[in-house]
Short mmCIF file of C-alpha atoms in Angstrom, two decimals:
data_model
loop_
_atom_site.label_atom_id
_atom_site.label_comp_id
_atom_site.label_asym_id
_atom_site.label_seq_id
_atom_site.Cartn_x
_atom_site.Cartn_y
_atom_site.Cartn_z
CA MET A 1 8.56 -0.20 6.84
CA ALA A 2 10.69 0.14 9.77
CA ARG A 3 8.95 -2.69 11.75
CA ALA A 4 9.42 -5.12 9.20
CA LEU A 5 12.43 -4.41 8.81
CA THR A 6 13.46 -5.04 12.41
CA ALA A 7 11.38 -8.09 12.20
CA ARG A 8 13.36 -9.62 9.44
CA ARG A 9 17.37 -8.53 9.73
CA SER A 10 18.00 -12.03 11.29
CA ALA A 11 16.43 -13.90 9.11
CA PRO A 12 19.37 -15.38 6.33
CA GLY A 13 19.95 -12.66 3.85
CA LEU A 14 20.87 -15.57 0.53
CA TRP A 15 17.92 -17.75 2.25
CA ARG A 16 14.95 -15.18 1.82
CA LEU A 17 16.33 -14.29 -1.59
CA GLY A 18 16.56 -18.28 -2.65
CA ARG A 19 12.84 -18.59 -1.57
CA HIS A 20 11.45 -15.59 -3.43
CA PHE A 21 13.63 -15.74 -6.39
CA TRP A 22 13.01 -19.48 -7.01
CA PRO A 23 9.71 -19.59 -8.23
CA HIS A 24 11.03 -17.02 -11.08
CA LEU A 25 13.80 -19.37 -11.80
CA ARG A 26 11.94 -22.43 -12.36
CA GLY A 27 10.49 -21.28 -15.83
CA GLN A 28 14.47 -20.96 -17.04
CA TRP A 29 15.49 -24.98 -16.24
CA LEU A 30 16.16 -25.28 -19.54
CA LEU A 31 18.97 -22.70 -19.70
CA VAL A 32 20.01 -23.46 -16.30
CA LEU A 33 20.62 -26.97 -17.28
CA ALA A 34 22.41 -25.71 -20.31
CA SER A 35 24.41 -23.08 -18.29
CA LEU A 36 25.64 -26.08 -15.11
CA GLY A 37 26.62 -28.07 -18.33
CA ALA A 38 29.19 -25.83 -19.82
CA LEU A 39 30.62 -24.46 -16.39
CA PHE A 40 31.13 -27.94 -15.14
CA ALA A 41 33.14 -28.34 -18.51
CA GLU A 42 34.77 -25.01 -17.73
CA VAL A 43 35.89 -26.00 -14.44
CA ALA A 44 37.06 -29.85 -16.21
CA LEU A 45 39.64 -28.27 -19.22
CA GLN A 46 40.23 -26.10 -16.45
CA LEU A 47 41.67 -29.15 -14.26
CA LEU A 48 43.38 -30.01 -17.49
CA GLU A 49 45.30 -26.65 -18.41
CA PRO A 50 48.28 -26.98 -16.12
CA TRP A 51 48.61 -31.16 -17.93
CA PRO A 52 51.27 -30.04 -20.42
CA LEU A 53 53.90 -28.62 -18.98
CA LYS A 54 54.17 -31.11 -16.64
CA LEU A 55 54.47 -33.33 -19.72
CA VAL A 56 57.31 -30.86 -21.22
CA LEU A 57 58.76 -30.36 -18.26
CA ASP A 58 59.03 -34.50 -17.77
CA ARG A 59 58.48 -35.77 -21.26
CA VAL A 60 60.56 -33.48 -23.26
CA LEU A 61 63.75 -31.12 -20.81
CA ALA A 62 64.43 -33.74 -18.66
CA SER A 63 65.99 -37.06 -20.21
CA PRO A 64 62.92 -39.49 -21.70
CA LYS A 65 64.54 -42.51 -20.01
CA ASN A 66 63.26 -41.77 -17.13
CA GLY A 67 59.80 -43.51 -18.18
CA SER A 68 57.15 -40.23 -16.74
CA GLY A 69 54.37 -39.55 -19.05
CA PRO A 70 52.06 -42.01 -21.53
CA ALA A 71 53.78 -44.66 -23.20
CA PHE A 72 52.88 -43.60 -26.58
CA LEU A 73 53.73 -40.11 -25.70
CA ASN A 74 57.83 -42.25 -24.45
CA ALA A 75 57.92 -44.00 -28.03
CA LEU A 76 57.83 -40.50 -30.53
CA ASP A 77 60.73 -38.15 -31.19
CA PRO A 78 60.40 -35.14 -28.67
CA THR A 79 59.82 -32.70 -31.13
CA ILE A 80 56.33 -34.13 -32.60
CA VAL A 81 55.78 -34.54 -28.89
CA LEU A 82 56.09 -30.58 -27.64
CA THR A 83 54.19 -30.50 -31.39
CA LEU A 84 51.07 -31.94 -29.84
CA ILE A 85 51.87 -30.12 -26.19
CA ALA A 86 51.07 -26.88 -28.28
CA ILE A 87 48.55 -28.00 -30.36
CA GLY A 88 46.58 -29.76 -27.15
CA LEU A 89 47.79 -26.65 -25.40
CA VAL A 90 45.94 -24.17 -27.37
CA ALA A 91 42.60 -26.54 -28.00
CA ILE A 92 42.12 -27.11 -24.33
CA THR A 93 42.63 -23.44 -23.70
CA GLY A 94 40.45 -22.66 -27.28
CA LEU A 95 37.73 -25.19 -25.27
CA ARG A 96 37.67 -23.63 -22.10
CA ALA A 97 37.64 -20.12 -23.36
CA LEU A 98 34.43 -21.17 -25.48
CA ALA A 99 32.93 -23.03 -22.65
CA SER A 100 33.47 -20.26 -20.43
CA TYR A 101 31.23 -17.92 -22.81
CA ALA A 102 28.56 -19.58 -22.88
CA ASN A 103 28.25 -20.00 -19.37
CA THR A 104 28.56 -16.42 -19.23
CA VAL A 105 26.33 -15.59 -21.39
CA GLY A 106 23.52 -18.57 -19.68
CA PHE A 107 23.86 -16.88 -17.11
CA ALA A 108 23.72 -13.64 -17.76
CA LEU A 109 20.38 -14.06 -20.06
CA ILE A 110 18.68 -15.67 -16.70
CA GLY A 111 19.90 -13.56 -14.17
CA ASN A 112 18.08 -10.91 -16.39
CA ARG A 113 15.10 -12.64 -17.38
CA VAL A 114 14.48 -13.37 -13.45
CA LEU A 115 15.44 -9.98 -12.10
CA THR A 116 12.85 -8.57 -14.71
CA GLY A 117 10.07 -10.45 -13.26
CA VAL A 118 11.09 -10.30 -9.48
CA ARG A 119 10.97 -6.50 -10.40
CA ALA A 120 7.54 -6.67 -12.21
CA ALA A 121 6.42 -8.16 -9.57
CA VAL A 122 7.80 -5.49 -6.83
CA TYR A 123 6.20 -2.75 -8.42
CA ARG A 124 2.94 -5.04 -8.45
CA HIS A 125 2.94 -5.52 -4.91
CA LEU A 126 3.46 -2.01 -4.12
CA GLN A 127 0.50 -0.98 -6.76
CA TYR A 128 -1.91 -3.30 -4.04
CA LEU A 129 -0.26 -2.20 -0.52
CA SER A 130 -2.44 -0.86 1.41
CA LEU A 131 -2.80 3.42 1.30
CA SER A 132 -1.12 2.93 5.21
CA PHE A 133 2.27 1.76 3.47
CA HIS A 134 2.33 4.79 0.94
CA THR A 135 1.37 6.96 3.96
CA ARG A 136 4.22 5.68 6.01
CA SER A 137 6.74 5.13 2.98
CA ARG A 138 9.19 7.54 1.43
CA SER A 139 8.55 7.67 -2.73
CA GLY A 140 11.55 7.69 -3.95
CA GLU A 141 12.77 5.22 -1.05
CA LEU A 142 10.23 3.07 -2.90
CA ALA A 143 11.73 3.98 -5.71
CA LEU A 144 14.86 3.46 -5.03
CA ARG A 145 14.43 -0.28 -4.04
CA VAL A 146 12.49 -1.04 -7.49
CA MET A 147 15.13 0.39 -9.81
CA SER A 148 18.55 0.73 -8.69
CA ASP A 149 17.55 -2.32 -5.75
CA VAL A 150 16.79 -5.16 -8.22
CA GLY A 151 19.34 -3.58 -10.47
CA VAL A 152 22.29 -3.77 -8.01
CA ILE A 153 21.12 -8.23 -7.46
CA ASN A 154 21.32 -8.39 -10.97
CA ASP A 155 24.61 -6.70 -11.37
CA VAL A 156 26.01 -8.87 -8.61
CA ALA A 157 24.62 -11.71 -9.10
CA VAL A 158 26.48 -12.09 -13.67
CA THR A 159 29.93 -10.65 -12.34
CA ALA A 160 30.33 -11.86 -8.51
CA ILE A 161 28.09 -15.05 -8.16
CA LEU A 162 28.90 -16.60 -10.98
CA PRO A 163 32.77 -16.36 -11.41
CA LEU A 164 32.16 -17.56 -7.81
CA ALA A 165 29.80 -20.50 -8.15
CA ALA A 166 33.11 -21.75 -11.14
CA SER A 167 36.18 -20.90 -9.12
CA THR A 168 34.25 -23.23 -5.69
CA LEU A 169 34.04 -25.96 -8.03
CA VAL A 170 37.30 -25.56 -9.45
CA LEU A 171 38.30 -25.93 -5.88
CA PHE A 172 37.06 -28.64 -4.96
CA GLY A 173 38.72 -30.37 -8.32
CA MET A 174 41.41 -28.85 -7.30
CA VAL A 175 41.86 -29.84 -4.22
CA GLY A 176 40.63 -33.41 -4.31
CA LEU A 177 43.60 -33.68 -7.26
CA MET A 178 46.15 -32.05 -4.99
CA LEU A 179 45.86 -35.26 -1.98
CA TRP A 180 45.89 -37.57 -5.34
CA LEU A 181 49.01 -35.82 -6.35
CA ARG A 182 50.67 -35.41 -2.60
CA TRP A 183 48.34 -35.45 0.39
CA GLU A 184 51.56 -34.02 2.19
CA LEU A 185 51.58 -31.18 0.23
CA ALA A 186 47.85 -31.37 -0.03
CA VAL A 187 47.62 -30.63 3.93
CA LEU A 188 50.59 -28.18 3.48
CA ALA A 189 48.55 -26.31 1.60
CA LEU A 190 45.20 -25.95 3.45
CA ALA A 191 47.18 -24.92 6.47
CA THR A 192 46.33 -21.60 6.39
CA ALA A 193 42.92 -22.50 5.67
CA PRO A 194 41.45 -21.77 9.14
CA LEU A 195 43.19 -18.44 9.70
CA PHE A 196 41.99 -17.38 6.27
CA TRP A 197 37.93 -18.88 7.53
CA ILE A 198 38.70 -16.79 10.55
CA ARG A 199 39.77 -13.80 9.00
CA THR A 200 36.54 -13.98 6.47
CA VAL A 201 33.33 -14.28 9.05
CA LYS A 202 34.58 -11.62 10.60
CA LEU A 203 35.29 -9.12 8.63
CA SER A 204 31.75 -10.31 6.32
CA GLY A 205 29.39 -9.50 8.99
CA LEU A 206 31.13 -5.79 9.68
CA ILE A 207 31.01 -5.38 5.21
CA LYS A 208 27.46 -7.01 4.62
CA GLU A 209 26.43 -4.22 7.20
CA ALA A 210 28.33 -1.03 5.75
CA SER A 211 26.70 -1.51 2.52
CA ARG A 212 23.02 -2.23 4.66
CA LYS A 213 24.24 1.42 5.73
CA GLN A 214 24.98 2.71 3.06
CA ARG A 215 21.68 0.98 0.52
CA GLN A 216 19.44 3.33 3.60
CA ARG A 217 21.64 6.62 2.97
CA ASP A 218 21.41 5.90 -0.58
CA GLY A 219 17.08 5.39 0.39
CA ALA A 220 16.71 8.72 2.29
CA MET A 221 19.09 10.65 -0.61
CA ALA A 222 16.70 9.65 -3.57
CA ALA A 223 13.60 10.27 -1.34
CA THR A 224 14.58 13.77 -0.51
CA ALA A 225 15.70 14.14 -4.23
CA VAL A 226 12.48 13.23 -5.33
CA GLU A 227 10.11 15.11 -2.62
CA SER A 228 12.19 18.72 -3.27
CA ILE A 229 12.26 18.07 -7.44
CA GLY A 230 8.10 16.51 -7.16
CA ALA A 231 6.62 20.44 -4.80
CA ILE A 232 10.03 22.43 -5.92
CA LYS A 233 6.82 25.21 -6.39
CA ILE A 234 6.14 24.34 -2.93
CA VAL A 235 10.01 24.61 -1.48
CA GLN A 236 10.73 27.59 -3.87
CA ALA A 237 7.69 29.13 -2.67
CA LEU A 238 8.22 28.58 1.17
CA SER A 239 12.66 29.24 0.35
CA LEU A 240 12.79 25.40 1.39
CA GLU A 241 16.13 25.43 -1.51
CA ARG A 242 18.62 25.52 1.45
CA THR A 243 16.96 23.50 3.57
CA PHE A 244 17.28 20.68 1.42
CA SER A 245 19.71 20.80 -0.02
CA ASP A 246 21.45 20.42 3.77
CA ALA A 247 19.30 16.88 3.60
CA PHE A 248 20.45 15.88 0.97
CA SER A 249 24.15 16.22 1.77
CA SER A 250 23.87 14.83 4.61
CA ALA A 251 22.08 11.54 3.44
CA ASN A 252 24.99 11.93 0.64
CA ALA A 253 27.70 12.03 3.21
CA LYS A 254 26.02 9.60 5.30
CA SER A 255 26.52 6.95 1.95
CA LEU A 256 29.64 8.22 1.30
CA ARG A 257 31.37 6.79 4.74
CA ALA A 258 29.12 3.58 4.64
CA GLY A 259 31.00 3.10 0.98
CA VAL A 260 34.04 4.03 2.56
CA ARG A 261 34.00 2.02 6.04
CA ALA A 262 33.23 -0.70 2.99
CA SER A 263 35.41 -0.36 0.73
CA ARG A 264 38.27 -0.77 3.43
CA LEU A 265 36.91 -3.64 5.04
CA SER A 266 36.87 -5.38 1.29
CA ALA A 267 40.51 -3.80 0.79
CA SER A 268 41.67 -5.42 4.35
CA LEU A 269 40.25 -8.91 3.71
CA GLU A 270 41.64 -9.28 -0.39
CA ARG A 271 45.23 -8.77 1.66
CA SER A 272 44.92 -10.53 4.30
CA VAL A 273 43.84 -13.55 1.51
CA ASP A 274 47.11 -12.68 -0.35
CA LEU A 275 49.03 -13.01 2.48
CA PHE A 276 47.58 -16.94 3.34
CA VAL A 277 47.90 -17.30 0.44
CA ALA A 278 51.69 -16.60 -0.05
CA VAL A 279 52.78 -19.21 3.09
CA ALA A 280 50.91 -22.12 2.03
CA THR A 281 52.63 -21.35 -2.26
CA ALA A 282 56.09 -20.66 0.25
CA LEU A 283 55.31 -23.66 2.35
CA VAL A 284 54.30 -25.95 -0.51
CA LEU A 285 57.06 -24.69 -2.69
CA TRP A 286 59.89 -24.70 -0.04
CA PHE A 287 59.05 -28.77 0.83
CA GLY A 288 57.80 -29.53 -2.76
CA ALA A 289 60.99 -28.72 -4.58
CA ARG A 290 63.12 -30.80 -1.41
CA LEU A 291 61.22 -33.65 -2.73
CA VAL A 292 62.20 -33.18 -6.37
CA LEU A 293 65.78 -32.80 -5.16
CA GLN A 294 65.57 -36.05 -3.29
CA HIS A 295 63.75 -38.14 -6.63
CA ALA A 296 60.94 -38.20 -4.65
CA LEU A 297 58.67 -35.81 -6.81
CA THR A 298 58.90 -34.54 -10.48
CA ALA A 299 59.52 -31.04 -11.90
CA GLY A 300 56.12 -31.68 -13.22
CA ASP A 301 54.59 -32.84 -10.56
CA LEU A 302 55.66 -30.30 -8.29
CA ILE A 303 54.30 -27.32 -11.06
CA VAL A 304 51.25 -28.72 -11.51
CA PHE A 305 50.32 -28.80 -7.23
CA LEU A 306 51.93 -25.43 -7.46
CA SER A 307 49.07 -24.34 -10.07
CA TYR A 308 46.17 -25.89 -9.19
CA LEU A 309 47.18 -24.65 -5.66
CA LYS A 310 47.35 -21.28 -7.13
CA SER A 311 43.74 -21.83 -8.42
CA ALA A 312 42.26 -23.42 -5.35
CA PHE A 313 43.23 -20.47 -3.85
CA ARG A 314 41.23 -17.95 -6.36
CA PRO A 315 37.92 -18.68 -4.46
CA ALA A 316 39.59 -17.29 -1.09
CA ARG A 317 40.37 -14.57 -3.31
CA ASP A 318 37.92 -14.06 -5.24
CA PHE A 319 34.92 -14.38 -2.11
CA ALA A 320 37.37 -11.51 -0.37
CA LYS A 321 37.11 -9.36 -3.74
CA TYR A 322 33.73 -9.46 -4.04
CA THR A 323 32.32 -9.55 -0.39
CA GLY A 324 31.73 -6.10 -0.39
CA ARG A 325 30.00 -6.30 -3.78
CA LEU A 326 27.95 -9.52 -2.32
CA ALA A 327 27.42 -7.90 1.03
CA LYS A 328 25.28 -5.04 -1.24
CA ALA A 329 23.50 -7.11 -3.12
CA THR A 330 22.74 -8.92 -0.20
CA ALA A 331 21.84 -6.11 1.36
CA ALA A 332 20.12 -5.12 -1.69
CA GLY A 333 17.97 -8.36 -1.67
CA GLU A 334 16.69 -7.53 1.41
CA ARG A 335 15.25 -4.21 0.98
CA VAL A 336 12.74 -5.59 -2.29
CA LEU A 337 12.07 -8.57 -0.25
CA ASP A 338 11.17 -6.59 2.40
CA VAL A 339 8.65 -4.92 0.11
CA LEU A 340 7.35 -8.28 -1.12
CA GLU A 341 6.81 -9.63 1.92
CA GLU A 342 4.59 -6.57 3.67
CA GLN A 343 1.14 -7.92 3.61
CA PRO A 344 -1.52 -5.10 2.80
CA GLU A 345 -3.67 -3.90 5.93
CA VAL A 346 -6.73 -3.92 3.98
CA ARG A 347 -7.34 -7.13 2.04
CA ASP A 348 -9.85 -9.39 0.30
CA LEU A 349 -11.78 -11.50 3.85
CA PRO A 350 -11.97 -14.91 2.59
CA GLY A 351 -15.25 -15.75 -0.12
CA ALA A 352 -15.49 -12.31 -0.63
CA ARG A 353 -17.40 -11.45 -3.55
CA THR A 354 -17.63 -9.43 -6.29
CA ALA A 355 -19.87 -6.36 -5.79
CA PRO A 356 -23.31 -6.02 -7.13
CA ALA A 357 -24.86 -2.26 -9.22
CA PHE A 358 -26.03 -1.10 -5.94
CA SER A 359 -28.97 1.00 -5.28
CA GLY A 360 -26.70 3.88 -3.03
CA ALA A 361 -28.28 3.45 0.65
CA LEU A 362 -24.52 4.37 2.75
CA ARG A 363 -23.94 3.91 6.93
CA PHE A 364 -21.54 4.00 9.41
CA GLN A 365 -22.02 1.90 12.46
CA ARG A 366 -20.38 3.36 15.28
CA VAL A 367 -16.98 3.78 13.26
CA SER A 368 -13.92 4.30 15.14
CA PHE A 369 -10.36 5.04 12.62
CA ALA A 370 -7.48 6.45 13.60
CA TYR A 371 -4.34 6.44 11.10
CA GLU A 372 -2.08 6.27 14.80
CA ALA A 373 -2.81 3.86 17.72
CA GLY A 374 -3.47 7.08 20.29
CA SER A 375 -4.90 9.49 18.04
CA PRO A 376 -8.44 8.90 16.92
CA VAL A 377 -9.63 10.49 14.30
CA LEU A 378 -13.65 9.14 14.13
CA ASP A 379 -14.50 8.35 17.32
CA ASP A 380 -18.04 5.95 17.22
CA VAL A 381 -19.53 7.82 14.80
CA SER A 382 -23.01 6.56 13.16
CA PHE A 383 -25.44 8.12 9.89
CA GLU A 384 -26.96 7.25 7.22
CA VAL A 385 -26.79 8.30 3.69
CA ARG A 386 -30.06 7.36 1.78
CA PRO A 387 -30.02 6.74 -2.37
CA GLY A 388 -30.14 9.95 -4.38
CA GLN A 389 -30.04 12.30 -1.12
CA TRP A 390 -27.10 14.59 -1.01
CA VAL A 391 -25.43 14.99 2.62
CA ALA A 392 -22.61 17.75 3.47
CA VAL A 393 -20.03 17.20 5.51
CA THR A 394 -18.06 20.47 7.16
CA GLY A 395 -15.45 20.43 9.83
CA ALA A 396 -11.81 21.93 10.39
CA SER A 397 -8.76 21.01 8.58
CA GLY A 398 -8.22 17.16 10.08
CA SER A 399 -11.64 16.46 11.30
CA GLY A 400 -11.93 13.66 9.47
CA LYS A 401 -13.81 14.56 5.96
CA SER A 402 -11.63 13.12 3.65
CA THR A 403 -11.20 9.72 5.77
CA LEU A 404 -15.02 9.01 5.95
CA VAL A 405 -14.54 8.74 1.50
CA SER A 406 -11.48 6.89 2.35
CA LEU A 407 -13.23 3.75 4.64
CA VAL A 408 -15.92 4.02 1.66
CA LEU A 409 -14.18 3.23 -1.18
CA ARG A 410 -11.24 0.80 1.54
CA LEU A 411 -8.71 2.86 1.55
CA TYR A 412 -8.60 1.99 4.80
CA ASP A 413 -10.72 -0.12 7.50
CA PRO A 414 -12.37 0.58 10.07
CA GLN A 415 -10.57 -0.25 13.72
CA ARG A 416 -14.02 -1.15 15.15
CA GLY A 417 -17.81 -0.65 13.57
CA ALA A 418 -18.74 -1.17 10.10
CA VAL A 419 -19.28 0.42 6.95
CA THR A 420 -22.14 -1.08 5.02
CA ILE A 421 -23.74 -0.07 1.24
CA ASP A 422 -27.32 -1.72 0.97
CA GLY A 423 -27.66 -3.79 3.92
CA HIS A 424 -24.32 -5.43 3.61
CA ASN A 425 -20.53 -4.44 4.84
CA ILE A 426 -18.19 -3.23 2.31
CA ARG A 427 -15.70 -5.84 4.13
CA ALA A 428 -17.45 -8.04 2.21
CA TYR A 429 -16.71 -7.53 -1.46
CA THR A 430 -13.80 -7.87 -3.53
CA LEU A 431 -11.46 -5.02 -3.61
CA GLU A 432 -11.48 -5.13 -6.90
CA SER A 433 -15.43 -4.43 -7.64
#
């Protein structure tokens, strides 16, 4: 497994996740479309939210003679206008809450259904992986991948990726509206964006690496716990309690250190984003207020602009807030995909057929086999067992007695030579038969 991890470490994590999870997602396309529709509705309604306040400032509180606002409102009494604006604000907020509820529930259902299928696929794939893979791997660590890692992906998909997707749509919408309202202020608002990008790129890689190490430590800790509890009689008989306890404590401490490092980096990114947002807001407020004093901009326009600015930077805050969780989900996803991309060493050959009823003539023809390169267990072994014949194989422990049976059952394939039954190589038959 370590070999697979090293070979695939450079592959983009999110691309790998999407490529493997897409087949499970396609079956939910109706729910995906409905949830996306609700998400777009939420974004559109959120873009409307600041405008009632603009109308209050420019039409109700300011002099009606300024002519701002829709023409039909200028002909109405300010009290009626204020009432309509209040009703509109409640309606916009209520509809946005309904749309938010719909897309949140919809994407939660999609996430649960997709990840349920992924968990089943991982478990099913593990059943078909060769015995050599399971010999190299620790059962507790594999159990963590099936249960915990898939659960982490599901949790983060609902609680982090969905809010980020909504915030990103809001970002594009609000930047467009800010450019439409006053492009000079929009340029000022985006002045700190390059600094944010540089800081994010620098810290995100460190956070992801710390999260990956934490998941690895968690896997080692789970493996130690499962192995010691599963063999508790042997542990107690050999007085190994302290040894396993120390191993568990060491893995636990390493996991804690990696988790704390990821949290510190995430907190540092969040505070950096807060500073960038404050600088951008201060610039817009200073220049915008001067434009209002010069009657080049209304107070309502400035309030709308500042509201959009605050919402436009929300994806930056959310990204900083969720970076650690996203990194943990990516690391968990890569661990899951490392299992799914592991290929069985023993598999059906092209054209393999179902095995018939055998008469029982077994032959080993110059068979050589080694569990590890350079340490052969069987070397050029040949013998024959006729139907109905009883044969006893004797030898010291580790001499290859159980290996002979494993080769007959095709738990392993020999590196050289062939095992035949009734004159046919057993690799010509399907594993299931």
